[in-house]
Short mmCIF file of C-alpha atoms and ligand atoms in Angstrom, two decimals:
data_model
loop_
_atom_site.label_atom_id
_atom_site.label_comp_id
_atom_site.label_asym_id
_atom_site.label_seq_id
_atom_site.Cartn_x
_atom_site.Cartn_y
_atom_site.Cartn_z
CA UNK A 1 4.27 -4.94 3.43
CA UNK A 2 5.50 -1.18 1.86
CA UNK A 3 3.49 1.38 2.49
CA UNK A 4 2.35 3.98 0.01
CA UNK A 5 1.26 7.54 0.45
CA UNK A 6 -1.03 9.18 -2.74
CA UNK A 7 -1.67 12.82 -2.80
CA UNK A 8 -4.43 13.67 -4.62
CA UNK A 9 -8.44 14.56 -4.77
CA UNK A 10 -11.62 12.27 -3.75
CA UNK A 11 -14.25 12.54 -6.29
CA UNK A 12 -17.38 10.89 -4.82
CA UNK A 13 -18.51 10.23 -8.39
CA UNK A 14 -15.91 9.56 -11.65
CA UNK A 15 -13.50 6.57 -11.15
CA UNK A 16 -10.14 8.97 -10.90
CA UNK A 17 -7.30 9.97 -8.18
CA UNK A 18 -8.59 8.61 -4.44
CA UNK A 19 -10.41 6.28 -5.83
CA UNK A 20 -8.73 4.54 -8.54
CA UNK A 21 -5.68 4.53 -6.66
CA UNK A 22 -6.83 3.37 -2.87
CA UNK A 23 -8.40 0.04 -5.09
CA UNK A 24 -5.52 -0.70 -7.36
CA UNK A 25 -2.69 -0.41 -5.04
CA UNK A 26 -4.64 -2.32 -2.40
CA UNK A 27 -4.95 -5.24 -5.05
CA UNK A 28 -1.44 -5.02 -5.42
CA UNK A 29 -0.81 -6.02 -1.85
CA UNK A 30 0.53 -2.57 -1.24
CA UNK A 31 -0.57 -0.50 1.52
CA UNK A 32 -2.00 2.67 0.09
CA UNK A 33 -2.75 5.42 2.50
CA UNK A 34 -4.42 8.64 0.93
CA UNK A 35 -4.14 12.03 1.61
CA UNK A 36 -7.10 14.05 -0.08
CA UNK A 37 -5.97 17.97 -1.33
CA UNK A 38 -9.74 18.48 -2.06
CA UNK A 39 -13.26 16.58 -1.89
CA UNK A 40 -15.25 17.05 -4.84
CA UNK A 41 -18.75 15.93 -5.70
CA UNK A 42 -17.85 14.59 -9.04
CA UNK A 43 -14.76 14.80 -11.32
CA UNK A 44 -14.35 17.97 -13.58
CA UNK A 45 -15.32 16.45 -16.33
CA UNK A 46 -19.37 16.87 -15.71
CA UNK A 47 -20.49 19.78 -16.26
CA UNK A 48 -20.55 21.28 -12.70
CA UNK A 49 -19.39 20.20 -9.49
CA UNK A 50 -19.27 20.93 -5.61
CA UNK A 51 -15.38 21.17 -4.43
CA UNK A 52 -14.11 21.81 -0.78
CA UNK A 53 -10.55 22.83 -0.90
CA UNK A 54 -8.32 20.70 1.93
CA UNK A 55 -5.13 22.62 1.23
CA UNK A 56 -5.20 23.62 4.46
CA UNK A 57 -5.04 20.45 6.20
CA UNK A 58 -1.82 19.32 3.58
CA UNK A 59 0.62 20.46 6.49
CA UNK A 60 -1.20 19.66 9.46
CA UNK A 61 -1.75 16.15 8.41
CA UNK A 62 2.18 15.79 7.40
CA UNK A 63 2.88 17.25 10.75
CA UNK A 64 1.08 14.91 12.40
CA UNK A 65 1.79 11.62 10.58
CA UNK A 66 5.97 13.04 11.39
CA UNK A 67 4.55 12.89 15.19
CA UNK A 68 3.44 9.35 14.55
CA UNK A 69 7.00 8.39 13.21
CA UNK A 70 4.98 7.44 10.00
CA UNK A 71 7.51 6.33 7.27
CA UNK A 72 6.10 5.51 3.28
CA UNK A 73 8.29 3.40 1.01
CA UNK A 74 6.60 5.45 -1.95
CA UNK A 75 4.88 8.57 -2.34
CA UNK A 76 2.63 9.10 -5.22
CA UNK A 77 1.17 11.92 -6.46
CA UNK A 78 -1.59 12.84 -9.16
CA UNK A 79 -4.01 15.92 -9.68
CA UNK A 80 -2.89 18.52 -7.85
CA UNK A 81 -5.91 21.86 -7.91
CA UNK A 82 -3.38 24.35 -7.19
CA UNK A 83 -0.31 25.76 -7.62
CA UNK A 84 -0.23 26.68 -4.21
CA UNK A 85 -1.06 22.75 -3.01
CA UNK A 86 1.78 21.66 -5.38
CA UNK A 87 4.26 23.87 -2.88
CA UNK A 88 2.85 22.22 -0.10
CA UNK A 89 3.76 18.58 -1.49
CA UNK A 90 6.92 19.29 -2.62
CA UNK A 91 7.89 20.21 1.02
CA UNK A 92 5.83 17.00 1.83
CA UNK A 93 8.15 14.99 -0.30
CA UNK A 94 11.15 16.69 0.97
CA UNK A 95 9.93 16.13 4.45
CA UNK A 96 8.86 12.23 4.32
CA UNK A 97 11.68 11.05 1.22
CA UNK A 98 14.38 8.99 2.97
CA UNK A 99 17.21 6.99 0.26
CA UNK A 100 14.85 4.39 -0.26
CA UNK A 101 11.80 6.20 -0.86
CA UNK A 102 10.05 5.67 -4.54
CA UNK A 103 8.65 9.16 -6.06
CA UNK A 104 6.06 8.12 -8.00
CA UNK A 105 4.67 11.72 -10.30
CA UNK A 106 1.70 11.69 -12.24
CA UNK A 107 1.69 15.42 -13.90
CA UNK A 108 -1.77 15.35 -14.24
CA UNK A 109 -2.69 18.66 -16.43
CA UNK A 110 -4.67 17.93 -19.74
CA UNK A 111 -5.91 15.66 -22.13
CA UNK A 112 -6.24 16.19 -26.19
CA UNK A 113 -4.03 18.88 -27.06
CA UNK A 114 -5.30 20.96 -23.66
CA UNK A 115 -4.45 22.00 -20.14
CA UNK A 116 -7.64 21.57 -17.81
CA UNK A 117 -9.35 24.76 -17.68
CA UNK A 118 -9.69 24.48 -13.93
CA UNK A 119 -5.73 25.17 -13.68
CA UNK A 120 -4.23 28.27 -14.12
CA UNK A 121 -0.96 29.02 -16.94
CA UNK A 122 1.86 28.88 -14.68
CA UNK A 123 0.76 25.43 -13.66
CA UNK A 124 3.20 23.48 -16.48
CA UNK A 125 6.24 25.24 -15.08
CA UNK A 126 5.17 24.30 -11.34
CA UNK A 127 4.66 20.72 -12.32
CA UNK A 128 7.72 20.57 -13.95
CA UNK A 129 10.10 21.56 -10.21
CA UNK A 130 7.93 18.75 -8.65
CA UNK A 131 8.72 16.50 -11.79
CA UNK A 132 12.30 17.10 -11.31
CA UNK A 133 12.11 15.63 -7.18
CA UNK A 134 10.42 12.13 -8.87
CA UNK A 135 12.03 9.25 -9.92
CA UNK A 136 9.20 8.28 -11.87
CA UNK A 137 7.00 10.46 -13.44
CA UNK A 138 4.35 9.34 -15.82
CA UNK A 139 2.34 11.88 -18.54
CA UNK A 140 0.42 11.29 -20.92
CA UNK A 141 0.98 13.04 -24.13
CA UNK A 142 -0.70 16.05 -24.09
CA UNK A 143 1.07 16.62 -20.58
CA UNK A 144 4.36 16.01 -21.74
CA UNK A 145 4.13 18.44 -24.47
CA UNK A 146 3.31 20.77 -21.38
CA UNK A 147 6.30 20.24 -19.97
CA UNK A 148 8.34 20.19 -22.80
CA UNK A 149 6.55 23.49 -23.81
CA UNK A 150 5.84 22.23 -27.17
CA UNK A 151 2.75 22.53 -29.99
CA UNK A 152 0.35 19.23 -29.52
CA UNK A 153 1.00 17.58 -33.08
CA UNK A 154 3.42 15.56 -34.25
CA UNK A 155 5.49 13.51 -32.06
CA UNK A 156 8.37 11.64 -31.48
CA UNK A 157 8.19 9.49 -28.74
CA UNK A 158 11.55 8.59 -28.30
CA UNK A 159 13.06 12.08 -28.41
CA UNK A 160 10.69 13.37 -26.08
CA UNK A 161 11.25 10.58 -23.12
CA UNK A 162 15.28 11.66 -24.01
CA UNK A 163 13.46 15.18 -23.16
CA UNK A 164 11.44 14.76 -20.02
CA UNK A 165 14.42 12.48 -18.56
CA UNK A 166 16.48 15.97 -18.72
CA UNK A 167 13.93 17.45 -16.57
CA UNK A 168 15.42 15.56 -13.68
CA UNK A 169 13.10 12.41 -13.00
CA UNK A 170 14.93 9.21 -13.03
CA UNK A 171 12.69 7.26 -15.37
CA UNK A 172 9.70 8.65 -17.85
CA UNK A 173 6.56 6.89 -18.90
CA UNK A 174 4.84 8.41 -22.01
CA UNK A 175 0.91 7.06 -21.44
CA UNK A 176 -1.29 6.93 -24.53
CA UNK A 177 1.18 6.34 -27.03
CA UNK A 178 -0.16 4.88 -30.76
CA UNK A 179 2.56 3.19 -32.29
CA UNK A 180 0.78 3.60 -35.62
CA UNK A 181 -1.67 5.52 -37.54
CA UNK A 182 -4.54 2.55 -37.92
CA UNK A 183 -5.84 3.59 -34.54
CA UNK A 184 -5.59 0.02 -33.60
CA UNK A 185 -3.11 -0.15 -30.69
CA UNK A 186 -2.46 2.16 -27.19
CA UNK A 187 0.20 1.97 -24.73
CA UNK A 188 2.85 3.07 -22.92
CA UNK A 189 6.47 4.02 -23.82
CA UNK A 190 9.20 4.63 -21.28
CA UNK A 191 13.26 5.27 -21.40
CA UNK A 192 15.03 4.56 -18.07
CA UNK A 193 18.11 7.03 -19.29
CA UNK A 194 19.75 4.16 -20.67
CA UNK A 195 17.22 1.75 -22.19
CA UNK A 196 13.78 2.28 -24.37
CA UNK A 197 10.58 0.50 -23.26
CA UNK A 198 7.36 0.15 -25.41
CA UNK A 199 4.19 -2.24 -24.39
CA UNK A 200 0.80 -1.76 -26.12
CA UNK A 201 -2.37 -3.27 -26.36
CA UNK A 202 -5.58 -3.41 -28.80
CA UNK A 203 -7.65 -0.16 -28.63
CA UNK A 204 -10.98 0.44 -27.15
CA UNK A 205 -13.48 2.49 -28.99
CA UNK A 206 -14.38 3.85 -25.80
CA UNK A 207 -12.52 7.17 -24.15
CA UNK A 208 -13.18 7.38 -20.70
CA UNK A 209 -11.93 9.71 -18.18
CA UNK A 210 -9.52 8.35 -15.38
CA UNK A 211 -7.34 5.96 -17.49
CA UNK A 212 -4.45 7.40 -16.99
CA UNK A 213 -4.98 7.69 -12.93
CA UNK A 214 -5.59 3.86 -13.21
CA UNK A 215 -2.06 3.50 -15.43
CA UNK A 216 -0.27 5.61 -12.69
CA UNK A 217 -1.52 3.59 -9.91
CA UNK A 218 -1.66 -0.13 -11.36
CA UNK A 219 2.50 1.03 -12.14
CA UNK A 220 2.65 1.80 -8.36
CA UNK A 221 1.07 -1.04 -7.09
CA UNK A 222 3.22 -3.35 -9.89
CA UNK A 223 6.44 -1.83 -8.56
CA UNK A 224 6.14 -1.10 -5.05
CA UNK A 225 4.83 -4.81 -5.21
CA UNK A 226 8.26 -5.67 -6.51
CA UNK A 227 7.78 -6.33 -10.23
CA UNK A 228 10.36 -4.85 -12.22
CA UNK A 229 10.16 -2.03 -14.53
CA UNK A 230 9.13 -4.02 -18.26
CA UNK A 231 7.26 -6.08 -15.85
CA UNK A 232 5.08 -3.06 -14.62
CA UNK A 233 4.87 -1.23 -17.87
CA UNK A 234 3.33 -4.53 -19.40
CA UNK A 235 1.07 -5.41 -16.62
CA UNK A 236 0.03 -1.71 -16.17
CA UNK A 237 -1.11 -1.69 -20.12
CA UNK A 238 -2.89 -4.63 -19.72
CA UNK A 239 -4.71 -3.75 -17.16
CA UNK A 240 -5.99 -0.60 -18.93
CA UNK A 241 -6.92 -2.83 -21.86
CA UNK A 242 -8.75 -5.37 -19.78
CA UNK A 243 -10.16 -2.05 -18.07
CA UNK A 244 -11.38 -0.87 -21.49
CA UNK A 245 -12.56 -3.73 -22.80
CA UNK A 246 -14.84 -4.63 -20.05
CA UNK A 247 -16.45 -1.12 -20.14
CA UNK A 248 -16.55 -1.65 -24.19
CA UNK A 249 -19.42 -4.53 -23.35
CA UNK A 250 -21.11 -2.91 -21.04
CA UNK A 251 -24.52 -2.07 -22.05
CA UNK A 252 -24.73 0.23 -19.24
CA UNK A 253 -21.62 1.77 -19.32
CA UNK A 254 -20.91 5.16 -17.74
CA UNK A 255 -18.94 7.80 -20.02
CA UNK A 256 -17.06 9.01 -16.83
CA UNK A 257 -15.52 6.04 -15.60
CA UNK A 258 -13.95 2.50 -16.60
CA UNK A 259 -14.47 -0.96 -15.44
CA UNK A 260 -11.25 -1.44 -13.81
CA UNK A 261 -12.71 -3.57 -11.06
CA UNK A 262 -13.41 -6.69 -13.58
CA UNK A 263 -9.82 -5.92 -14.71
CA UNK A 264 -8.38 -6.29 -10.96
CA UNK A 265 -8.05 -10.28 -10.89
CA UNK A 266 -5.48 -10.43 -14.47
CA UNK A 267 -3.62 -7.21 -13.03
CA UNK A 268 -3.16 -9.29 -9.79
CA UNK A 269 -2.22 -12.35 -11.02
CA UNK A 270 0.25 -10.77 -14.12
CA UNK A 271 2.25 -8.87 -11.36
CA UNK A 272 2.37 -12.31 -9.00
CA UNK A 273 3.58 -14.35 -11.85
CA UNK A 274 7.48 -15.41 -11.84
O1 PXL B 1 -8.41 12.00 -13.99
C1 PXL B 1 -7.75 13.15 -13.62
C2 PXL B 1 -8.56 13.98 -12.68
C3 PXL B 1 -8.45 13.78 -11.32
N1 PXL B 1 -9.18 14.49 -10.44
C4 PXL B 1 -10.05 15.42 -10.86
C5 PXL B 1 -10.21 15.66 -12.20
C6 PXL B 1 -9.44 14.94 -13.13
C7 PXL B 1 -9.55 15.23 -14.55
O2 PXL B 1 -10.21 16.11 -14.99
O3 PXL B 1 -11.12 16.55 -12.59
C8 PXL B 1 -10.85 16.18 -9.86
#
């Protein structure tokens, strides 16, 4: 079975990082172990929240899983709280990667147009040196205008994968793509460096927070389970679509959260299929 290592946050409450990813990759039939940078009450987007800082522990925790002889086929990362943590992954990563080792980057940094307020300015540029170590890094749009340093507007999707693959990252996902202007359909469009991939789905009218943390990790799971790339992309957007739709019905839906656990049984058996 490959083993995974995730770097990110536990949020008790708010489906995101921790706890999107230790469920999804599981399903896969991936081992996911998780190293938490922080432990926070809820997500940031309530309006308050408790947070205990774990950069400390980063290193001592690498240090001891190198005692252990501990070896990951993949190491994913998503929200990172500070630029100071990010430093302490990278050497992570440059401590733990071996040839074989998958760097899966999630450059989680804003939503609609704006960077989290919780991280500082020179966060974009930091992201973009531990961007440049993955071989798969996965923003959404809003984040890849970050990197790019460009105006949130306009886009053109295939131009800026061409972009973010010059960054240094073998292979670029673009996550909340809309192929068209009706509103109707959301996916995913990637570029490989030589080939163009684009998988969508019907669209929700619900935005919840945590989507793209469930992308990231169902395309971890998919490939560290050994689907190929299309195969991932596809079964990745489906599973946010199933994820949607399921919280669409619910009566008693929470606004900070989707129902990916109703979606886990299609995402299982799309990335088992031949
Ligand atoms: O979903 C991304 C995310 C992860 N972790 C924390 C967050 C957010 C988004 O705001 O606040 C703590």
């Amino acid at each position: 079975m490959k083993r995974v290592i995730t770097i990110q946050d536990f949020s008790c409450l708010g489906k995101c990082s921790l706890t999107a990813a230790l469920p999804v990759i599981s399903a896969a039939g991936v081992e996911c172990c998780g190293l938490p940078t922080a432990v926070l009450s809820n997500h940031t987007g309530f309006p308050s929240s408790h947070i205990r800082d774990l950069t400390e522990e980063i290193k001592p925790i690498g240090e001891q899983l190198k005692r252990l002889g501990t070896r990951f086929d993949a190491i994913y990362t998503g929200y990172i709280a500070t630029s100071e943590q990010m430093e302490l992954i990278k050497e992570f990563i440059a401590e733990f990667r071996t040839e074989d080792t998958v760097v899966f980057v999630d450059p989680v940094m804003g939503d609609n147009g704006r960077l989290y307020s919780a991280l500082t300015a020179d966060y974009p540029q930091k992201m973009r040196e531990l961007c440049a170590m993955a071989d798969i890094i996965m923003p959404n749009i809003t984040e890849t205008c970050l990197l790019l340093e460009r105006d949130y507007g306009e886009y053109d999707t295939k131009e800026m994968l061409r972009e973010l693959i010059k960054i240094g990252a073998g292979k670029a996902v673009i996550t909340g793509v809309q192929p068209d202007n009706s509103g109707e359909l959301t996916g995913a469009a990637a570029y490989d460096g030589a080939r163009f991939y684009e998988e969508y789905a019907p669209k929700q009218p619900v935005l919840c927070m945590g989507t793209g943390d469930l992308f990231a990790s169902a395309m971890v799971g998919a490939i560290m389970r050994g689907a190929g790339f299309e195969k991932a992309l596809r079964a990745s957007v489906d599973f946010c679509a199933e994820a949607a739709r399921f919280t669409a019905i619910d009566s008693d839906r929470r606004e900070y959260g989707v129902n990916f656990e109703q979606a886990l049984p299609k995402y299982i058996s799309e990335i088992n299929a031949q």
